[in-house]
């Protein structure tokens, strides 16, 4: 087990390169199952979640080759069973269901484990597969889907918390090889969904409307290989942008796409940070005085739930009351109790966290719990005076490539130590 040891209280200064988006690359890799021809995905971040997805594809029979930030996948012959062992480690692996059903007309994928941010239902994924004509049952912890034919249909894919990102990806991939037209209403509009549609269209699919709540997929008989460069990671960019503001620093995010994080940049400006958009990136600069700001997480293009914990740390440094409301997940406030150990003053009121700032943070040992909560603890350690030890940082390595190296490049005193 590794920890990150941070000597905080130093502003971040300099430029950092933003890696490819984890949440784009996982469905992109799943989409390679839709063709027997080789596919090349570029700008792939070096993350444990990506390694896992590569192992799942290999377990399904695909040839997977990692070369630096490029992955070549040739799914010449695939079997339709994705076992429990790897799938349980990563919720994102559920997105092999759609491609396997599209390619083989049958699939057995282990039910993804829940995770610490709340139950992670897949009812909407299954609703989509059934709408295409699949018979779907749950047997011994596996989703078993089988279809003599896949036929396009019109379906509403919205859930109680709004659209589903991976559900939209799964149905889009199965529908790409179905007969006829599928119309998805209340589809997720995330940039990662658009990136997947672009890749599928490069493979010969016929998808229109990605990025809007209505996506139209006209099925084709087969797909061919393609090359694709993943979009930059908007959540990594948001994490560094918030860290720059929280540490009173100035950071340039090389390769970030500002139009993918307008809600975050809007809130950073409201909180008093300066944001300067440039071709090929953006710069975030703190100002002397932060202002309290209310944030509610929403589906894209609203404020992303994956940046909620990080924003909460910034609000501990703004004088006044900030209310942060989580509308996407039931329990995504695990970071609150750990932040309190560093001196934060936050009370939970149902779906909202009431942050009373500004509170000086002082270093202490803390425990990472989920990917984005760990990012919040890291930012808090960078702000806190003294030493903070963030334990179990395997959570961080799932979603942030070389995070300690990148932070050292911005002047932070961060070391990775083996416990
Ligand atoms: C994707 O998860 C991301 N993961 C998550 O990022 C992100 O938080 C989430 O989208 C929301 O933006 C990947 O892309 C790999 P959802 P996904 O289906 O697709 C409910 C991170 O930190 N729901 O959009 O699994 C669900 O419970 C991760 O990088 C149903 O009710 O999320 C949640 O409340 C964490 N039924 C809401 O919808 C379903 O069938 C949004 O979930 C599916 C989802």
CSV table of C-alpha atoms and ligand atoms in Angstrom, one decimal:
chain,number,residue,atom,x,y,z
A,1,UNK,CA,0.0,0.0,0.0
A,2,UNK,CA,1.3,3.5,-0.8
A,3,UNK,CA,0.6,6.9,0.8
A,4,UNK,CA,1.2,10.4,-0.4
A,5,UNK,CA,3.1,12.6,2.1
A,6,UNK,CA,2.5,16.3,1.5
A,7,UNK,CA,4.1,19.3,3.0
A,8,UNK,CA,1.4,21.8,2.4
A,9,UNK,CA,1.0,25.6,2.5
A,10,UNK,CA,2.8,26.2,-0.8
A,11,UNK,CA,1.1,27.7,-3.9
A,12,UNK,CA,1.1,25.7,-7.1
A,13,UNK,CA,2.8,27.5,-9.9
A,14,UNK,CA,3.6,26.4,-13.5
A,15,UNK,CA,2.1,24.3,-16.3
A,16,UNK,CA,0.8,20.8,-16.3
A,17,UNK,CA,-0.3,18.6,-19.2
A,18,UNK,CA,-3.7,17.1,-19.0
A,19,UNK,CA,-3.9,13.4,-19.8
A,20,UNK,CA,-6.6,11.6,-21.9
A,21,UNK,CA,-10.0,11.2,-20.2
A,22,UNK,CA,-10.4,8.0,-18.2
A,23,UNK,CA,-14.2,8.2,-18.7
A,24,UNK,CA,-13.8,8.5,-22.5
A,25,UNK,CA,-11.2,5.7,-22.8
A,26,UNK,CA,-13.1,3.0,-21.0
A,27,UNK,CA,-16.1,3.0,-23.4
A,28,UNK,CA,-13.8,3.6,-26.4
A,29,UNK,CA,-11.9,0.4,-25.4
A,30,UNK,CA,-15.2,-1.5,-25.0
A,31,UNK,CA,-16.3,-0.3,-28.5
A,32,UNK,CA,-13.3,-2.1,-30.1
A,33,UNK,CA,-15.2,-5.3,-29.4
A,34,UNK,CA,-17.6,-4.3,-32.1
A,35,UNK,CA,-15.2,-5.2,-34.9
A,36,UNK,CA,-12.8,-8.0,-35.8
A,37,UNK,CA,-10.4,-5.4,-37.3
A,38,UNK,CA,-7.6,-3.6,-35.3
A,39,UNK,CA,-8.5,-0.4,-33.6
A,40,UNK,CA,-6.0,2.2,-32.3
A,41,UNK,CA,-6.8,4.5,-29.4
A,42,UNK,CA,-4.4,7.3,-28.6
A,43,UNK,CA,-3.9,9.7,-25.7
A,44,UNK,CA,-4.7,6.8,-23.3
A,45,UNK,CA,-3.8,7.7,-19.6
A,46,UNK,CA,-1.6,5.3,-17.7
A,47,UNK,CA,-4.3,4.4,-15.0
A,48,UNK,CA,-5.2,1.2,-13.2
A,49,UNK,CA,-8.7,1.4,-14.5
A,50,UNK,CA,-7.4,1.4,-18.1
A,51,UNK,CA,-5.1,-1.6,-17.3
A,52,UNK,CA,-8.1,-3.4,-15.9
A,53,UNK,CA,-10.2,-2.7,-19.0
A,54,UNK,CA,-7.3,-4.0,-21.2
A,55,UNK,CA,-7.3,-7.2,-19.1
A,56,UNK,CA,-11.1,-7.6,-19.5
A,57,UNK,CA,-10.8,-7.3,-23.3
A,58,UNK,CA,-7.9,-9.9,-23.3
A,59,UNK,CA,-10.0,-12.2,-21.1
A,60,UNK,CA,-12.8,-11.8,-23.7
A,61,UNK,CA,-10.3,-13.0,-26.4
A,62,UNK,CA,-9.1,-9.7,-27.9
A,63,UNK,CA,-5.4,-9.0,-28.6
A,64,UNK,CA,-4.4,-5.9,-26.6
A,65,UNK,CA,-1.1,-4.0,-27.1
A,66,UNK,CA,-0.1,-1.1,-24.9
A,67,UNK,CA,2.6,1.2,-26.4
A,68,UNK,CA,3.1,4.3,-24.3
A,69,UNK,CA,-0.2,6.3,-24.5
A,70,UNK,CA,-1.5,4.2,-27.4
A,71,UNK,CA,-3.5,1.0,-27.2
A,72,UNK,CA,-4.1,-1.3,-30.2
A,73,UNK,CA,-7.0,-3.8,-29.8
A,74,UNK,CA,-7.8,-6.6,-32.2
A,75,UNK,CA,-11.0,-8.4,-31.2
A,76,UNK,CA,-10.8,-10.9,-34.0
A,77,UNK,CA,-12.5,-13.7,-32.0
A,78,UNK,CA,-14.3,-12.8,-28.7
A,79,UNK,CA,-16.3,-14.8,-26.3
A,80,UNK,CA,-19.2,-13.2,-24.5
A,81,UNK,CA,-18.4,-13.9,-20.9
A,82,UNK,CA,-16.8,-11.2,-18.7
A,83,UNK,CA,-16.0,-12.7,-15.4
A,84,UNK,CA,-16.6,-11.4,-11.9
A,85,UNK,CA,-13.0,-11.0,-10.8
A,86,UNK,CA,-12.1,-8.0,-13.0
A,87,UNK,CA,-15.6,-6.6,-13.5
A,88,UNK,CA,-16.2,-6.2,-9.8
A,89,UNK,CA,-13.1,-4.1,-9.4
A,90,UNK,CA,-14.3,-1.5,-11.8
A,91,UNK,CA,-17.9,-0.3,-12.4
A,92,UNK,CA,-16.9,1.1,-15.8
A,93,UNK,CA,-16.5,-2.5,-17.2
A,94,UNK,CA,-20.3,-2.8,-17.5
A,95,UNK,CA,-19.9,-1.0,-20.8
A,96,UNK,CA,-18.7,-4.2,-22.5
A,97,UNK,CA,-22.3,-5.4,-22.3
A,98,UNK,CA,-23.6,-3.4,-25.2
A,99,UNK,CA,-20.7,-4.3,-27.6
A,100,UNK,CA,-20.8,-8.0,-26.8
A,101,UNK,CA,-24.6,-8.1,-27.4
A,102,UNK,CA,-24.1,-6.1,-30.6
A,103,UNK,CA,-21.3,-8.3,-31.9
A,104,UNK,CA,-22.4,-11.7,-30.7
A,105,UNK,CA,-26.1,-11.3,-29.9
A,106,UNK,CA,-25.3,-12.7,-26.5
A,107,UNK,CA,-23.4,-11.6,-23.4
A,108,UNK,CA,-22.8,-12.6,-19.8
A,109,UNK,CA,-21.3,-9.8,-17.7
A,110,UNK,CA,-20.9,-9.9,-14.0
A,111,UNK,CA,-23.0,-7.4,-12.1
A,112,UNK,CA,-20.7,-4.5,-11.2
A,113,UNK,CA,-20.0,-4.2,-7.5
A,114,UNK,CA,-21.6,-1.2,-5.8
A,115,UNK,CA,-19.1,1.3,-4.7
A,116,UNK,CA,-18.6,3.6,-1.8
A,117,UNK,CA,-20.5,6.5,-3.5
A,118,UNK,CA,-23.7,4.6,-3.3
A,119,UNK,CA,-25.5,1.7,-5.1
A,120,UNK,CA,-24.7,1.8,-8.8
A,121,UNK,CA,-27.8,0.4,-10.4
A,122,UNK,CA,-27.8,-0.7,-14.1
A,123,UNK,CA,-31.6,-0.9,-14.6
A,124,UNK,CA,-31.4,1.6,-17.4
A,125,UNK,CA,-28.7,-0.3,-19.2
A,126,UNK,CA,-30.9,-3.4,-19.1
A,127,UNK,CA,-34.0,-1.4,-20.1
A,128,UNK,CA,-32.0,-0.4,-23.2
A,129,UNK,CA,-30.9,-3.9,-24.1
A,130,UNK,CA,-34.5,-5.2,-23.7
A,131,UNK,CA,-35.8,-2.4,-25.9
A,132,UNK,CA,-33.5,-3.6,-28.7
A,133,UNK,CA,-35.0,-7.1,-28.4
A,134,UNK,CA,-32.7,-8.9,-26.0
A,135,UNK,CA,-33.9,-11.3,-23.3
A,136,UNK,CA,-32.1,-10.2,-20.2
A,137,UNK,CA,-32.0,-12.1,-16.9
A,138,UNK,CA,-29.8,-12.0,-13.8
A,139,UNK,CA,-28.4,-15.3,-13.0
A,140,UNK,CA,-25.8,-16.0,-10.2
A,141,UNK,CA,-24.6,-12.4,-10.2
A,142,UNK,CA,-24.3,-12.2,-13.9
A,143,UNK,CA,-26.3,-10.2,-16.4
A,144,UNK,CA,-27.3,-12.7,-19.1
A,145,UNK,CA,-28.5,-11.1,-22.4
A,146,UNK,CA,-29.4,-13.0,-25.5
A,147,UNK,CA,-31.1,-11.8,-28.7
A,148,UNK,CA,-32.0,-13.7,-31.9
A,149,UNK,CA,-32.2,-10.3,-33.6
A,150,UNK,CA,-31.5,-6.7,-32.4
A,151,UNK,CA,-34.0,-4.3,-33.7
A,152,UNK,CA,-33.8,-0.5,-33.3
A,153,UNK,CA,-36.5,1.2,-31.2
A,154,UNK,CA,-37.4,4.5,-29.6
A,155,UNK,CA,-36.7,4.6,-25.9
A,156,UNK,CA,-36.5,6.9,-23.0
A,157,UNK,CA,-33.3,6.4,-21.0
A,158,UNK,CA,-33.7,8.9,-18.2
A,159,UNK,CA,-33.5,7.8,-14.6
A,160,UNK,CA,-34.4,9.3,-11.2
A,161,UNK,CA,-31.1,11.2,-11.2
A,162,UNK,CA,-31.3,12.2,-14.8
A,163,UNK,CA,-29.5,10.5,-17.8
A,164,UNK,CA,-27.0,7.7,-17.5
A,165,UNK,CA,-23.6,8.1,-19.0
A,166,UNK,CA,-22.5,4.5,-19.4
A,167,UNK,CA,-26.0,3.4,-20.0
A,168,UNK,CA,-26.1,5.8,-23.0
A,169,UNK,CA,-22.8,4.4,-24.2
A,170,UNK,CA,-23.9,0.8,-23.8
A,171,UNK,CA,-27.2,1.2,-25.7
A,172,UNK,CA,-25.4,3.3,-28.4
A,173,UNK,CA,-22.9,0.5,-29.0
A,174,UNK,CA,-25.5,-2.3,-29.2
A,175,UNK,CA,-27.8,-0.2,-31.4
A,176,UNK,CA,-24.9,0.5,-33.8
A,177,UNK,CA,-25.2,-3.1,-35.1
A,178,UNK,CA,-29.0,-3.5,-34.7
A,179,UNK,CA,-31.4,-3.5,-37.6
A,180,UNK,CA,-33.2,-0.2,-38.2
A,181,UNK,CA,-33.2,3.1,-36.3
A,182,UNK,CA,-32.9,3.6,-32.5
A,183,UNK,CA,-33.8,6.9,-31.0
A,184,UNK,CA,-32.5,7.5,-27.4
A,185,UNK,CA,-34.4,10.2,-25.5
A,186,UNK,CA,-32.9,11.7,-22.4
A,187,UNK,CA,-29.5,10.5,-23.5
A,188,UNK,CA,-26.4,11.7,-21.5
A,189,UNK,CA,-24.8,14.7,-23.1
A,190,UNK,CA,-21.3,14.3,-21.6
A,191,UNK,CA,-18.3,15.0,-23.9
A,192,UNK,CA,-17.3,11.4,-23.3
A,193,UNK,CA,-20.5,10.2,-25.0
A,194,UNK,CA,-19.7,12.5,-28.0
A,195,UNK,CA,-16.2,11.1,-28.1
A,196,UNK,CA,-17.6,7.6,-28.3
A,197,UNK,CA,-20.1,8.5,-31.0
A,198,UNK,CA,-17.2,10.0,-33.0
A,199,UNK,CA,-15.2,6.8,-32.7
A,200,UNK,CA,-18.2,4.6,-33.6
A,201,UNK,CA,-18.9,6.8,-36.7
A,202,UNK,CA,-15.2,6.5,-37.7
A,203,UNK,CA,-15.8,2.7,-37.5
A,204,UNK,CA,-18.6,3.0,-39.9
A,205,UNK,CA,-21.6,3.5,-37.6
A,206,UNK,CA,-24.3,6.0,-38.3
A,207,UNK,CA,-25.0,8.1,-35.2
A,208,UNK,CA,-26.4,11.6,-35.1
A,209,UNK,CA,-27.2,13.9,-32.2
A,210,UNK,CA,-24.5,12.8,-29.7
A,211,UNK,CA,-24.1,15.6,-27.1
A,212,UNK,CA,-27.8,16.4,-27.2
A,213,UNK,CA,-30.6,14.6,-25.2
A,214,UNK,CA,-31.8,12.9,-28.4
A,215,UNK,CA,-29.4,10.5,-30.2
A,216,UNK,CA,-30.4,8.7,-33.4
A,217,UNK,CA,-28.6,5.5,-34.3
A,218,UNK,CA,-29.2,3.9,-37.7
A,219,UNK,CA,-27.9,0.3,-37.5
A,220,UNK,CA,-25.3,-1.0,-40.0
A,221,UNK,CA,-24.4,-4.7,-40.7
A,222,UNK,CA,-20.9,-4.4,-39.5
A,223,UNK,CA,-18.2,-2.0,-38.3
A,224,UNK,CA,-14.5,-1.8,-39.4
A,225,UNK,CA,-11.3,-0.8,-37.5
A,226,UNK,CA,-10.5,2.8,-36.8
A,227,UNK,CA,-8.0,5.1,-35.1
A,228,UNK,CA,-9.0,7.7,-32.5
A,229,UNK,CA,-7.5,10.1,-30.1
A,230,UNK,CA,-9.4,10.4,-26.8
A,231,UNK,CA,-10.5,13.8,-25.5
A,232,UNK,CA,-8.5,15.3,-22.6
A,233,UNK,CA,-9.7,14.6,-19.0
A,234,UNK,CA,-12.1,17.4,-18.0
A,235,UNK,CA,-12.2,16.1,-14.4
A,236,UNK,CA,-8.4,16.0,-14.1
A,237,UNK,CA,-8.3,19.6,-15.5
A,238,UNK,CA,-11.0,20.6,-13.0
A,239,UNK,CA,-9.0,19.1,-10.2
A,240,UNK,CA,-5.8,21.0,-11.0
A,241,UNK,CA,-7.8,24.2,-11.6
A,242,UNK,CA,-9.4,24.0,-8.2
A,243,UNK,CA,-6.0,23.1,-6.6
A,244,UNK,CA,-4.5,26.2,-8.2
A,245,UNK,CA,-7.2,28.4,-6.7
A,246,UNK,CA,-7.2,26.7,-3.3
A,247,UNK,CA,-3.4,27.0,-2.9
A,248,UNK,CA,-3.4,30.7,-4.0
A,249,UNK,CA,-1.3,29.8,-7.0
A,250,UNK,CA,-1.4,30.1,-10.8
A,251,UNK,CA,-1.5,27.0,-13.1
A,252,UNK,CA,-1.7,26.5,-16.8
A,253,UNK,CA,-3.6,23.4,-17.9
A,254,UNK,CA,-1.9,22.3,-21.2
A,255,UNK,CA,-4.3,20.4,-23.5
A,256,UNK,CA,-7.4,21.0,-21.5
A,257,UNK,CA,-10.6,21.8,-23.5
A,258,UNK,CA,-12.2,24.8,-21.6
A,259,UNK,CA,-15.5,24.2,-23.4
A,260,UNK,CA,-15.8,20.9,-21.5
A,261,UNK,CA,-15.6,22.5,-18.1
A,262,UNK,CA,-17.5,25.7,-18.4
A,263,UNK,CA,-19.6,25.0,-15.3
A,264,UNK,CA,-16.5,24.5,-13.2
A,265,UNK,CA,-14.8,27.6,-14.6
A,266,UNK,CA,-17.9,29.6,-14.0
A,267,UNK,CA,-18.0,28.6,-10.3
A,268,UNK,CA,-14.2,29.2,-9.9
A,269,UNK,CA,-14.8,32.8,-11.3
A,270,UNK,CA,-17.8,33.2,-9.0
A,271,UNK,CA,-15.5,32.1,-6.1
A,272,UNK,CA,-13.0,34.8,-7.1
A,273,UNK,CA,-10.4,33.0,-9.2
A,274,UNK,CA,-9.2,34.4,-12.6
A,275,UNK,CA,-9.6,32.1,-15.6
A,276,UNK,CA,-7.8,32.9,-18.8
A,277,UNK,CA,-8.7,30.7,-21.8
A,278,UNK,CA,-6.0,30.2,-24.4
A,279,UNK,CA,-5.8,28.1,-27.6
A,280,UNK,CA,-4.8,24.6,-26.4
A,281,UNK,CA,-5.5,25.2,-22.7
A,282,UNK,CA,-6.3,27.6,-20.0
A,283,UNK,CA,-4.7,29.3,-17.0
A,284,UNK,CA,-6.3,29.6,-13.5
A,285,UNK,CA,-5.0,32.2,-11.1
A,286,UNK,CA,-6.1,32.7,-7.5
A,287,UNK,CA,-6.8,36.2,-6.2
A,288,UNK,CA,-6.3,37.4,-2.7
A,289,UNK,CA,-9.8,37.0,-1.7
A,290,UNK,CA,-12.1,33.9,-2.3
A,291,UNK,CA,-15.8,34.3,-2.1
A,292,UNK,CA,-18.3,31.7,-0.7
A,293,UNK,CA,-20.2,30.0,-3.6
A,294,UNK,CA,-23.1,27.5,-3.7
A,295,UNK,CA,-22.7,24.5,-6.0
A,296,UNK,CA,-25.3,21.8,-7.0
A,297,UNK,CA,-24.1,18.9,-9.1
A,298,UNK,CA,-26.1,18.1,-12.2
A,299,UNK,CA,-25.8,16.1,-15.4
A,300,UNK,CA,-23.7,17.7,-18.1
A,301,UNK,CA,-23.3,20.6,-18.8
A,302,UNK,CA,-24.1,21.3,-15.2
A,303,UNK,CA,-21.4,21.2,-12.4
A,304,UNK,CA,-20.0,17.7,-12.5
A,305,UNK,CA,-20.4,15.4,-9.5
A,306,UNK,CA,-16.8,14.2,-10.1
A,307,UNK,CA,-15.5,17.7,-9.1
A,308,UNK,CA,-17.8,18.2,-6.1
A,309,UNK,CA,-15.4,16.9,-3.4
A,310,UNK,CA,-12.6,19.0,-4.9
A,311,UNK,CA,-14.8,22.2,-4.9
A,312,UNK,CA,-15.7,21.6,-1.3
A,313,UNK,CA,-12.1,21.9,-0.3
A,314,UNK,CA,-11.8,25.3,-2.1
A,315,UNK,CA,-14.9,26.5,-0.2
A,316,UNK,CA,-13.3,25.8,3.2
A,317,UNK,CA,-11.0,28.6,2.3
A,318,UNK,CA,-13.7,31.1,1.3
A,319,UNK,CA,-14.9,33.4,4.2
A,320,UNK,CA,-18.6,32.7,4.7
A,321,UNK,CA,-21.1,29.9,4.1
A,322,UNK,CA,-21.1,27.8,0.9
A,323,UNK,CA,-23.7,25.1,0.3
A,324,UNK,CA,-22.7,22.1,-1.8
A,325,UNK,CA,-25.6,19.9,-2.9
A,326,UNK,CA,-25.1,16.5,-4.5
A,327,UNK,CA,-27.9,15.5,-6.8
A,328,UNK,CA,-26.4,12.6,-8.7
A,329,UNK,CA,-25.4,10.1,-6.0
A,330,UNK,CA,-26.9,9.2,-2.7
A,331,UNK,CA,-23.8,9.4,-0.6
A,332,UNK,CA,-20.8,11.2,-2.1
A,333,UNK,CA,-19.7,13.0,1.1
A,334,UNK,CA,-17.1,10.5,2.4
A,335,UNK,CA,-14.5,13.2,2.2
A,336,UNK,CA,-16.3,15.4,4.7
A,337,UNK,CA,-15.2,13.5,7.9
A,338,UNK,CA,-11.6,13.3,6.6
A,339,UNK,CA,-11.6,17.0,5.8
A,340,UNK,CA,-12.8,17.7,9.3
A,341,UNK,CA,-9.6,16.0,10.6
A,342,UNK,CA,-7.7,18.8,8.8
A,343,UNK,CA,-9.7,21.5,10.4
A,344,UNK,CA,-12.6,22.0,7.9
A,345,UNK,CA,-16.0,23.1,9.4
A,346,UNK,CA,-18.7,21.2,7.3
A,347,UNK,CA,-22.1,20.0,8.4
A,348,UNK,CA,-24.3,17.6,6.4
A,349,UNK,CA,-27.9,18.5,5.8
A,350,UNK,CA,-29.4,15.7,3.7
A,351,UNK,CA,-28.1,16.1,0.1
A,352,UNK,CA,-26.2,19.2,1.1
A,353,UNK,CA,-23.0,20.0,2.8
A,354,UNK,CA,-22.8,23.4,4.6
A,355,UNK,CA,-19.3,24.6,4.5
A,356,UNK,CA,-18.3,27.4,6.9
A,357,UNK,CA,-15.1,29.1,5.8
A,358,UNK,CA,-12.5,30.3,5.9
A,359,UNK,CA,-10.9,27.7,8.2
A,360,UNK,CA,-7.1,27.3,8.3
A,361,UNK,CA,-6.3,23.6,7.6
A,362,UNK,CA,-3.5,21.8,9.3
A,363,UNK,CA,-1.9,18.6,8.2
A,364,UNK,CA,-2.9,15.2,9.6
A,365,UNK,CA,-3.0,11.6,8.4
A,366,UNK,CA,-6.2,10.9,6.4
A,367,UNK,CA,-7.6,7.9,4.5
A,368,UNK,CA,-8.6,7.9,0.9
A,369,UNK,CA,-12.0,6.3,0.2
A,370,UNK,CA,-13.1,6.8,-3.4
A,371,UNK,CA,-11.4,8.3,-6.4
A,372,UNK,CA,-12.6,11.9,-6.2
A,373,UNK,CA,-12.7,12.0,-2.4
A,374,UNK,CA,-9.0,11.1,-2.6
A,375,UNK,CA,-8.4,14.0,-4.9
A,376,UNK,CA,-10.1,16.3,-2.4
A,377,UNK,CA,-7.9,15.1,0.4
A,378,UNK,CA,-4.9,15.7,-1.8
A,379,UNK,CA,-5.9,19.3,-2.4
A,380,UNK,CA,-6.6,19.8,1.3
A,381,UNK,CA,-3.1,18.5,2.0
A,382,UNK,CA,-1.7,21.0,-0.4
A,383,UNK,CA,-3.5,23.8,1.4
A,384,UNK,CA,-2.9,22.6,5.0
A,385,UNK,CA,0.0,23.9,6.9
A,386,UNK,CA,2.4,21.0,7.9
A,387,UNK,CA,2.4,17.4,6.9
A,388,UNK,CA,-0.6,15.4,5.5
A,389,UNK,CA,-0.4,11.7,4.8
A,390,UNK,CA,-3.1,10.5,2.4
A,391,UNK,CA,-3.3,6.7,2.8
A,392,UNK,CA,-4.6,4.1,0.3
A,393,UNK,CA,-3.8,6.2,-2.7
A,394,UNK,CA,-4.5,3.2,-5.0
A,395,UNK,CA,-7.9,5.0,-5.2
A,396,UNK,CA,-6.1,8.0,-6.8
A,397,UNK,CA,-4.1,5.9,-9.2
A,398,UNK,CA,-7.4,4.7,-10.7
A,399,UNK,CA,-8.1,8.1,-12.2
A,400,UNK,CA,-5.1,10.3,-12.0
A,401,UNK,CA,-1.9,9.5,-14.0
A,402,UNK,CA,1.4,10.3,-12.2
A,403,UNK,CA,-0.4,12.7,-9.9
A,404,UNK,CA,2.5,13.2,-7.5
A,405,UNK,CA,4.9,13.8,-10.4
A,406,UNK,CA,2.6,16.4,-11.9
A,407,UNK,CA,2.2,18.1,-8.6
A,408,UNK,CA,6.0,18.2,-8.0
A,409,UNK,CA,6.2,19.8,-11.4
A,410,UNK,CA,4.0,22.6,-10.0
A,411,UNK,CA,6.2,23.1,-7.0
A,412,UNK,CA,4.4,20.9,-4.5
A,413,UNK,CA,6.3,18.9,-1.9
A,414,UNK,CA,4.6,15.5,-2.4
A,415,UNK,CA,6.3,12.1,-2.0
A,416,UNK,CA,4.9,8.7,-2.7
A,417,UNK,CA,5.9,6.3,0.2
A,418,UNK,CA,5.3,2.7,0.8
A,419,UNK,CA,3.4,2.0,4.1
B,1,LIG,C1,-20.1,7.8,-15.2
B,1,LIG,O1,-20.6,6.8,-14.4
B,1,LIG,C2,-18.7,8.1,-14.7
B,1,LIG,N1,-17.9,6.9,-14.8
B,1,LIG,C3,-18.7,8.6,-13.2
B,1,LIG,O2,-17.4,8.9,-12.9
B,1,LIG,C4,-19.6,9.8,-13.1
B,1,LIG,O3,-19.7,10.2,-11.8
B,1,LIG,C5,-21.0,9.4,-13.7
B,1,LIG,O4,-20.9,9.0,-15.0
B,1,LIG,C6,-22.0,10.6,-13.6
B,1,LIG,O5,-21.4,11.7,-14.4
B,1,LIG,C7,-17.4,6.5,-16.0
B,1,LIG,O6,-17.7,7.1,-17.0
B,1,LIG,C8,-16.6,5.3,-16.1
B,1,LIG,P1,-24.5,7.2,-14.5
B,1,LIG,P2,-22.0,6.0,-14.7
B,1,LIG,O7,-25.0,6.0,-15.1
B,1,LIG,O8,-22.2,6.0,-16.2
B,1,LIG,C9,-28.2,6.4,-11.7
B,1,LIG,C10,-15.4,8.9,-11.6
B,1,LIG,O9,-15.1,9.4,-10.5
B,1,LIG,N2,-28.4,5.3,-12.6
B,1,LIG,O10,-24.4,8.5,-15.3
B,1,LIG,O11,-21.9,4.7,-14.0
B,1,LIG,C11,-26.9,6.3,-10.9
B,1,LIG,O12,-27.1,5.6,-9.7
B,1,LIG,C12,-16.7,8.2,-11.9
B,1,LIG,O13,-14.7,9.1,-12.7
B,1,LIG,C13,-29.6,4.6,-12.4
B,1,LIG,O14,-30.4,4.9,-11.6
B,1,LIG,O15,-23.0,6.9,-14.0
B,1,LIG,C14,-26.5,7.7,-10.6
B,1,LIG,O16,-27.3,8.2,-9.5
B,1,LIG,C15,-17.5,8.0,-10.6
B,1,LIG,N3,-29.8,3.5,-13.2
B,1,LIG,C16,-27.0,8.5,-11.9
B,1,LIG,O17,-27.9,7.6,-12.5
B,1,LIG,C17,-28.8,3.1,-14.2
B,1,LIG,O18,-29.1,2.1,-14.9
B,1,LIG,C18,-25.9,8.7,-12.9
B,1,LIG,O19,-25.2,7.5,-13.1
B,1,LIG,C19,-27.7,3.8,-14.3
B,1,LIG,C20,-27.4,4.9,-13.5
